[in-house]
Amino acid sequence: MYRNGVKRVLDFLLSLVATILLSPIMLALSIWIKLDSPGPVFFRQKRVGIHKTHFNILKFRTMKSDTPHDVPTHMLKNPDSYITKSGAFLRKTSLDELPQIWNILAGQMSIVGPRPALYNQYDLIEERDKYGANDVRPGLTGLAQVNGRDELEIEEKARLDGEYVKNLTFAMDLRCFFKTITYVFNREGVVEGGTGTLQQNQQEKKD
């Protein structure tokens, strides 16, 4: 019942309330982004939604307008050179993700679920197919995000996404949501210009 109806109702109501409450903050951030560097306030990018349909995810723009559009940050050469001053703050605090509230309102995303892959991240999409993780709405945060985030290898990220789908309950969503708050404040798992570093870091500690 929760998976097939209640979850969507909660997503809609909570994102509607968040839109109203956070509007002043989002307006202030929009002005800062516009004054900080030339280009649009929002960044749109094609992502993979439920059942591998495509949609345009919304974020506050954190990079210069000439940044390659459909390339994951970890695949850019010297990604820090593309990040704007306002963008560095937005990425550090995860405030760049706020516009995804509107993706949730539109039914393209959920508050909690597997993070939406880029349409050309074929390795991650294929790996998620093994676990049915492409058959739920992607989320603003998810189980993989509170267990390593950017530091996870593709296989481990997909496995955690599958674990989330298998155990999708209200309790699981609450656990992911509140753990996300801790991650954001501590800036855990964020790796600019790198991914899959958790296993590497663990090996370095052993060595």
PDB file of C-alpha atoms in Angstrom:
ATOM      1  CA  MET A   1       0.000   0.000   0.000  1.00  0.00           C
ATOM      2  CA  TYR A   2       2.790   2.416   0.885  1.00  0.00           C
ATOM      3  CA  ARG A   3       4.789   1.622  -2.261  1.00  0.00           C
ATOM      4  CA  ASN A   4       1.809   1.866  -4.616  1.00  0.00           C
ATOM      5  CA  GLY A   5       0.047   4.972  -3.369  1.00  0.00           C
ATOM      6  CA  VAL A   6       0.874   6.483   0.010  1.00  0.00           C
ATOM      7  CA  LYS A   7       4.495   7.206  -0.939  1.00  0.00           C
ATOM      8  CA  ARG A   8       3.448   9.338  -3.920  1.00  0.00           C
ATOM      9  CA  VAL A   9       0.879  11.258  -1.862  1.00  0.00           C
ATOM     10  CA  LEU A  10       3.505  12.020   0.808  1.00  0.00           C
ATOM     11  CA  ASP A  11       6.003  13.066  -1.864  1.00  0.00           C
ATOM     12  CA  PHE A  12       3.522  15.530  -3.355  1.00  0.00           C
ATOM     13  CA  LEU A  13       2.398  17.048  -0.046  1.00  0.00           C
ATOM     14  CA  LEU A  14       5.885  17.379   1.417  1.00  0.00           C
ATOM     15  CA  SER A  15       7.371  18.871  -1.765  1.00  0.00           C
ATOM     16  CA  LEU A  16       4.480  21.342  -1.983  1.00  0.00           C
ATOM     17  CA  VAL A  17       5.099  22.496   1.598  1.00  0.00           C
ATOM     18  CA  ALA A  18       8.851  22.646   0.934  1.00  0.00           C
ATOM     19  CA  THR A  19       8.289  24.797  -2.166  1.00  0.00           C
ATOM     20  CA  ILE A  20       6.310  27.330  -0.131  1.00  0.00           C
ATOM     21  CA  LEU A  21       8.682  27.412   2.849  1.00  0.00           C
ATOM     22  CA  LEU A  22      11.907  27.462   0.853  1.00  0.00           C
ATOM     23  CA  SER A  23      10.846  29.976  -1.814  1.00  0.00           C
ATOM     24  CA  PRO A  24      12.671  32.937  -0.150  1.00  0.00           C
ATOM     25  CA  ILE A  25      15.908  30.936   0.093  1.00  0.00           C
ATOM     26  CA  MET A  26      15.607  29.737  -3.495  1.00  0.00           C
ATOM     27  CA  LEU A  27      14.997  33.291  -4.695  1.00  0.00           C
ATOM     28  CA  ALA A  28      18.085  34.561  -2.852  1.00  0.00           C
ATOM     29  CA  LEU A  29      20.205  31.751  -4.287  1.00  0.00           C
ATOM     30  CA  SER A  30      18.901  32.471  -7.784  1.00  0.00           C
ATOM     31  CA  ILE A  31      19.973  36.112  -7.515  1.00  0.00           C
ATOM     32  CA  TRP A  32      23.429  35.118  -6.240  1.00  0.00           C
ATOM     33  CA  ILE A  33      23.955  32.632  -9.106  1.00  0.00           C
ATOM     34  CA  LYS A  34      22.897  35.217 -11.686  1.00  0.00           C
ATOM     35  CA  LEU A  35      25.243  37.857 -10.269  1.00  0.00           C
ATOM     36  CA  ASP A  36      28.134  35.431  -9.825  1.00  0.00           C
ATOM     37  CA  SER A  37      28.592  34.286 -13.445  1.00  0.00           C
ATOM     38  CA  PRO A  38      26.970  34.599 -16.878  1.00  0.00           C
ATOM     39  CA  GLY A  39      24.381  31.975 -17.738  1.00  0.00           C
ATOM     40  CA  PRO A  40      21.027  30.600 -16.591  1.00  0.00           C
ATOM     41  CA  VAL A  41      20.080  30.114 -12.952  1.00  0.00           C
ATOM     42  CA  PHE A  42      18.977  26.532 -13.460  1.00  0.00           C
ATOM     43  CA  PHE A  43      20.798  23.553 -14.906  1.00  0.00           C
ATOM     44  CA  ARG A  44      18.740  20.983 -16.828  1.00  0.00           C
ATOM     45  CA  GLN A  45      20.061  17.558 -17.686  1.00  0.00           C
ATOM     46  CA  LYS A  46      18.528  14.412 -19.168  1.00  0.00           C
ATOM     47  CA  ARG A  47      18.240  11.701 -16.527  1.00  0.00           C
ATOM     48  CA  VAL A  48      16.739   8.222 -16.252  1.00  0.00           C
ATOM     49  CA  GLY A  49      13.370   8.006 -14.515  1.00  0.00           C
ATOM     50  CA  ILE A  50      11.021   5.181 -13.577  1.00  0.00           C
ATOM     51  CA  HIS A  51      11.013   2.274 -16.070  1.00  0.00           C
ATOM     52  CA  LYS A  52      14.004   3.908 -17.812  1.00  0.00           C
ATOM     53  CA  THR A  53      11.957   6.800 -19.173  1.00  0.00           C
ATOM     54  CA  HIS A  54      13.816  10.095 -19.531  1.00  0.00           C
ATOM     55  CA  PHE A  55      13.150  13.437 -17.868  1.00  0.00           C
ATOM     56  CA  ASN A  56      15.019  16.699 -17.331  1.00  0.00           C
ATOM     57  CA  ILE A  57      16.347  17.039 -13.805  1.00  0.00           C
ATOM     58  CA  LEU A  58      16.543  20.538 -12.333  1.00  0.00           C
ATOM     59  CA  LYS A  59      19.436  21.889 -10.279  1.00  0.00           C
ATOM     60  CA  PHE A  60      20.856  25.274  -9.465  1.00  0.00           C
ATOM     61  CA  ARG A  61      23.720  25.895 -11.879  1.00  0.00           C
ATOM     62  CA  THR A  62      27.056  25.424 -10.123  1.00  0.00           C
ATOM     63  CA  MET A  63      29.387  25.401 -13.125  1.00  0.00           C
ATOM     64  CA  LYS A  64      30.350  27.783 -15.876  1.00  0.00           C
ATOM     65  CA  SER A  65      28.171  27.823 -18.985  1.00  0.00           C
ATOM     66  CA  ASP A  66      30.905  26.319 -21.193  1.00  0.00           C
ATOM     67  CA  THR A  67      31.155  23.136 -19.085  1.00  0.00           C
ATOM     68  CA  PRO A  68      30.528  19.925 -21.132  1.00  0.00           C
ATOM     69  CA  HIS A  69      26.817  19.229 -20.590  1.00  0.00           C
ATOM     70  CA  ASP A  70      26.332  15.453 -20.437  1.00  0.00           C
ATOM     71  CA  VAL A  71      29.562  14.475 -18.737  1.00  0.00           C
ATOM     72  CA  PRO A  72      29.529  13.350 -15.074  1.00  0.00           C
ATOM     73  CA  THR A  73      31.629  15.612 -12.845  1.00  0.00           C
ATOM     74  CA  HIS A  74      34.049  12.792 -12.002  1.00  0.00           C
ATOM     75  CA  MET A  75      34.875  12.385 -15.704  1.00  0.00           C
ATOM     76  CA  LEU A  76      35.836  16.036 -16.235  1.00  0.00           C
ATOM     77  CA  LYS A  77      39.501  16.933 -16.333  1.00  0.00           C
ATOM     78  CA  ASN A  78      40.145  19.305 -13.410  1.00  0.00           C
ATOM     79  CA  PRO A  79      36.435  19.771 -12.491  1.00  0.00           C
ATOM     80  CA  ASP A  80      37.231  22.477  -9.915  1.00  0.00           C
ATOM     81  CA  SER A  81      38.174  24.827 -12.744  1.00  0.00           C
ATOM     82  CA  TYR A  82      34.554  24.752 -13.981  1.00  0.00           C
ATOM     83  CA  ILE A  83      32.871  25.350 -10.623  1.00  0.00           C
ATOM     84  CA  THR A  84      31.740  28.913  -9.863  1.00  0.00           C
ATOM     85  CA  LYS A  85      32.155  30.631  -6.477  1.00  0.00           C
ATOM     86  CA  SER A  86      28.459  30.307  -5.697  1.00  0.00           C
ATOM     87  CA  GLY A  87      28.543  26.783  -7.092  1.00  0.00           C
ATOM     88  CA  ALA A  88      31.249  25.686  -4.668  1.00  0.00           C
ATOM     89  CA  PHE A  89      29.029  26.695  -1.749  1.00  0.00           C
ATOM     90  CA  LEU A  90      25.905  25.141  -3.277  1.00  0.00           C
ATOM     91  CA  ARG A  91      27.629  21.828  -3.914  1.00  0.00           C
ATOM     92  CA  LYS A  92      29.230  21.767  -0.469  1.00  0.00           C
ATOM     93  CA  THR A  93      25.855  22.265   1.204  1.00  0.00           C
ATOM     94  CA  SER A  94      23.856  20.253  -1.389  1.00  0.00           C
ATOM     95  CA  LEU A  95      21.611  23.301  -1.885  1.00  0.00           C
ATOM     96  CA  ASP A  96      22.076  22.908  -5.640  1.00  0.00           C
ATOM     97  CA  GLU A  97      19.607  20.009  -5.408  1.00  0.00           C
ATOM     98  CA  LEU A  98      16.713  22.160  -4.107  1.00  0.00           C
ATOM     99  CA  PRO A  99      15.002  22.706  -7.510  1.00  0.00           C
ATOM    100  CA  GLN A 100      14.396  18.963  -7.689  1.00  0.00           C
ATOM    101  CA  ILE A 101      11.471  19.657  -5.389  1.00  0.00           C
ATOM    102  CA  TRP A 102       9.663  20.592  -8.625  1.00  0.00           C
ATOM    103  CA  ASN A 103      10.649  17.261 -10.209  1.00  0.00           C
ATOM    104  CA  ILE A 104       9.044  15.585  -7.200  1.00  0.00           C
ATOM    105  CA  LEU A 105       5.887  17.685  -7.534  1.00  0.00           C
ATOM    106  CA  ALA A 106       5.658  16.685 -11.200  1.00  0.00           C
ATOM    107  CA  GLY A 107       5.874  12.995 -10.308  1.00  0.00           C
ATOM    108  CA  GLN A 108       9.212  12.461 -12.043  1.00  0.00           C
ATOM    109  CA  MET A 109      11.058  11.862  -8.793  1.00  0.00           C
ATOM    110  CA  SER A 110      10.483  10.843  -5.197  1.00  0.00           C
ATOM    111  CA  ILE A 111      12.019  12.247  -2.026  1.00  0.00           C
ATOM    112  CA  VAL A 112      13.768   8.918  -1.419  1.00  0.00           C
ATOM    113  CA  GLY A 113      14.836   6.499  -4.135  1.00  0.00           C
ATOM    114  CA  PRO A 114      17.856   5.597  -6.285  1.00  0.00           C
ATOM    115  CA  ARG A 115      19.565   8.748  -7.544  1.00  0.00           C
ATOM    116  CA  PRO A 116      18.641   9.300 -11.216  1.00  0.00           C
ATOM    117  CA  ALA A 117      21.439   8.213 -13.539  1.00  0.00           C
ATOM    118  CA  LEU A 118      22.537  10.233 -16.542  1.00  0.00           C
ATOM    119  CA  TYR A 119      20.904   8.832 -19.692  1.00  0.00           C
ATOM    120  CA  ASN A 120      24.376   7.763 -20.929  1.00  0.00           C
ATOM    121  CA  GLN A 121      25.558   6.072 -17.714  1.00  0.00           C
ATOM    122  CA  TYR A 122      24.915   2.713 -19.326  1.00  0.00           C
ATOM    123  CA  ASP A 123      27.028   0.744 -16.846  1.00  0.00           C
ATOM    124  CA  LEU A 124      24.988   1.968 -13.866  1.00  0.00           C
ATOM    125  CA  ILE A 125      21.661   1.540 -15.686  1.00  0.00           C
ATOM    126  CA  GLU A 126      22.544  -2.027 -16.693  1.00  0.00           C
ATOM    127  CA  GLU A 127      23.718  -2.894 -13.194  1.00  0.00           C
ATOM    128  CA  ARG A 128      20.494  -1.521 -11.674  1.00  0.00           C
ATOM    129  CA  ASP A 129      18.449  -3.717 -14.023  1.00  0.00           C
ATOM    130  CA  LYS A 130      19.749  -6.747 -12.131  1.00  0.00           C
ATOM    131  CA  TYR A 131      17.986  -5.508  -8.986  1.00  0.00           C
ATOM    132  CA  GLY A 132      14.841  -3.886 -10.404  1.00  0.00           C
ATOM    133  CA  ALA A 133      16.155  -0.500  -9.304  1.00  0.00           C
ATOM    134  CA  ASN A 134      15.118   1.133 -12.582  1.00  0.00           C
ATOM    135  CA  ASP A 135      11.464   0.326 -11.901  1.00  0.00           C
ATOM    136  CA  VAL A 136      10.884   2.824  -9.072  1.00  0.00           C
ATOM    137  CA  ARG A 137      10.944   6.618  -9.138  1.00  0.00           C
ATOM    138  CA  PRO A 138      14.451   7.980  -8.622  1.00  0.00           C
ATOM    139  CA  GLY A 139      14.974  10.042  -5.500  1.00  0.00           C
ATOM    140  CA  LEU A 140      16.457  13.236  -4.129  1.00  0.00           C
ATOM    141  CA  THR A 141      18.348  10.952  -1.767  1.00  0.00           C
ATOM    142  CA  GLY A 142      18.593   7.215  -1.312  1.00  0.00           C
ATOM    143  CA  LEU A 143      20.218   4.289   0.471  1.00  0.00           C
ATOM    144  CA  ALA A 144      23.384   4.522  -1.639  1.00  0.00           C
ATOM    145  CA  GLN A 145      23.664   8.243  -0.859  1.00  0.00           C
ATOM    146  CA  VAL A 146      23.797   7.589   2.894  1.00  0.00           C
ATOM    147  CA  ASN A 147      26.261   4.712   2.535  1.00  0.00           C
ATOM    148  CA  GLY A 148      29.102   6.258   0.577  1.00  0.00           C
ATOM    149  CA  ARG A 149      27.577   8.461  -2.139  1.00  0.00           C
ATOM    150  CA  ASP A 150      30.301   9.415  -4.684  1.00  0.00           C
ATOM    151  CA  GLU A 151      32.783   7.081  -3.022  1.00  0.00           C
ATOM    152  CA  LEU A 152      30.911   3.934  -4.079  1.00  0.00           C
ATOM    153  CA  GLU A 153      31.832   1.695  -6.988  1.00  0.00           C
ATOM    154  CA  ILE A 154      29.086   1.301  -9.627  1.00  0.00           C
ATOM    155  CA  GLU A 155      28.393  -2.307  -8.590  1.00  0.00           C
ATOM    156  CA  GLU A 156      28.030  -1.428  -4.910  1.00  0.00           C
ATOM    157  CA  LYS A 157      25.864   1.597  -5.672  1.00  0.00           C
ATOM    158  CA  ALA A 158      23.504  -0.556  -7.769  1.00  0.00           C
ATOM    159  CA  ARG A 159      23.429  -3.263  -5.081  1.00  0.00           C
ATOM    160  CA  LEU A 160      22.367  -0.731  -2.446  1.00  0.00           C
ATOM    161  CA  ASP A 161      19.737   0.669  -4.808  1.00  0.00           C
ATOM    162  CA  GLY A 162      18.423  -2.876  -5.176  1.00  0.00           C
ATOM    163  CA  GLU A 163      18.407  -3.372  -1.410  1.00  0.00           C
ATOM    164  CA  TYR A 164      16.337  -0.197  -1.109  1.00  0.00           C
ATOM    165  CA  VAL A 165      13.793  -1.429  -3.666  1.00  0.00           C
ATOM    166  CA  LYS A 166      13.545  -4.825  -1.981  1.00  0.00           C
ATOM    167  CA  ASN A 167      12.910  -3.240   1.438  1.00  0.00           C
ATOM    168  CA  LEU A 168      10.930  -0.185   0.320  1.00  0.00           C
ATOM    169  CA  THR A 169       8.868   0.827   3.347  1.00  0.00           C
ATOM    170  CA  PHE A 170       7.981   4.021   5.196  1.00  0.00           C
ATOM    171  CA  ALA A 171      10.568   3.093   7.847  1.00  0.00           C
ATOM    172  CA  MET A 172      13.269   2.733   5.174  1.00  0.00           C
ATOM    173  CA  ASP A 173      12.407   6.136   3.708  1.00  0.00           C
ATOM    174  CA  LEU A 174      12.541   7.765   7.142  1.00  0.00           C
ATOM    175  CA  ARG A 175      15.907   6.169   7.824  1.00  0.00           C
ATOM    176  CA  CYS A 176      17.359   7.441   4.536  1.00  0.00           C
ATOM    177  CA  PHE A 177      15.860  10.921   4.968  1.00  0.00           C
ATOM    178  CA  PHE A 178      17.209  11.585   8.445  1.00  0.00           C
ATOM    179  CA  LYS A 179      20.574   9.998   7.699  1.00  0.00           C
ATOM    180  CA  THR A 180      20.836  12.318   4.688  1.00  0.00           C
ATOM    181  CA  ILE A 181      20.641  15.334   6.991  1.00  0.00           C
ATOM    182  CA  THR A 182      23.691  14.051   8.877  1.00  0.00           C
ATOM    183  CA  TYR A 183      25.545  13.416   5.622  1.00  0.00           C
ATOM    184  CA  VAL A 184      24.823  16.918   4.331  1.00  0.00           C
ATOM    185  CA  PHE A 185      26.027  18.617   7.521  1.00  0.00           C
ATOM    186  CA  ASN A 186      29.169  16.492   7.666  1.00  0.00           C
ATOM    187  CA  ARG A 187      29.659  16.586   3.868  1.00  0.00           C
ATOM    188  CA  GLU A 188      30.299  12.850   3.846  1.00  0.00           C
ATOM    189  CA  GLY A 189      30.814  10.907   0.638  1.00  0.00           C
ATOM    190  CA  VAL A 190      31.298  13.941  -1.621  1.00  0.00           C
ATOM    191  CA  VAL A 191      34.174  13.498  -4.069  1.00  0.00           C
ATOM    192  CA  GLU A 192      34.636  16.255  -6.633  1.00  0.00           C
ATOM    193  CA  GLY A 193      36.224  14.793  -9.746  1.00  0.00           C
ATOM    194  CA  GLY A 194      36.213  11.257  -8.415  1.00  0.00           C
ATOM    195  CA  THR A 195      33.953   8.275  -7.871  1.00  0.00           C
ATOM    196  CA  GLY A 196      34.311   4.786  -6.496  1.00  0.00           C
ATOM    197  CA  THR A 197      37.010   5.874  -4.048  1.00  0.00           C
ATOM    198  CA  LEU A 198      35.684   4.170  -0.912  1.00  0.00           C
ATOM    199  CA  GLN A 199      37.288   0.822  -1.667  1.00  0.00           C
ATOM    200  CA  GLN A 200      40.503   2.564  -2.740  1.00  0.00           C
ATOM    201  CA  ASN A 201      40.654   4.617   0.488  1.00  0.00           C
ATOM    202  CA  GLN A 202      40.039   1.529   2.602  1.00  0.00           C
ATOM    203  CA  GLN A 203      42.894  -0.270   0.813  1.00  0.00           C
ATOM    204  CA  GLU A 204      45.237   2.692   1.335  1.00  0.00           C
ATOM    205  CA  LYS A 205      44.474   2.625   5.074  1.00  0.00           C
ATOM    206  CA  LYS A 206      45.342  -1.077   5.181  1.00  0.00           C
ATOM    207  CA  ASP A 207      48.603  -0.424   3.312  1.00  0.00           C
TER     208      ASP A 207
END
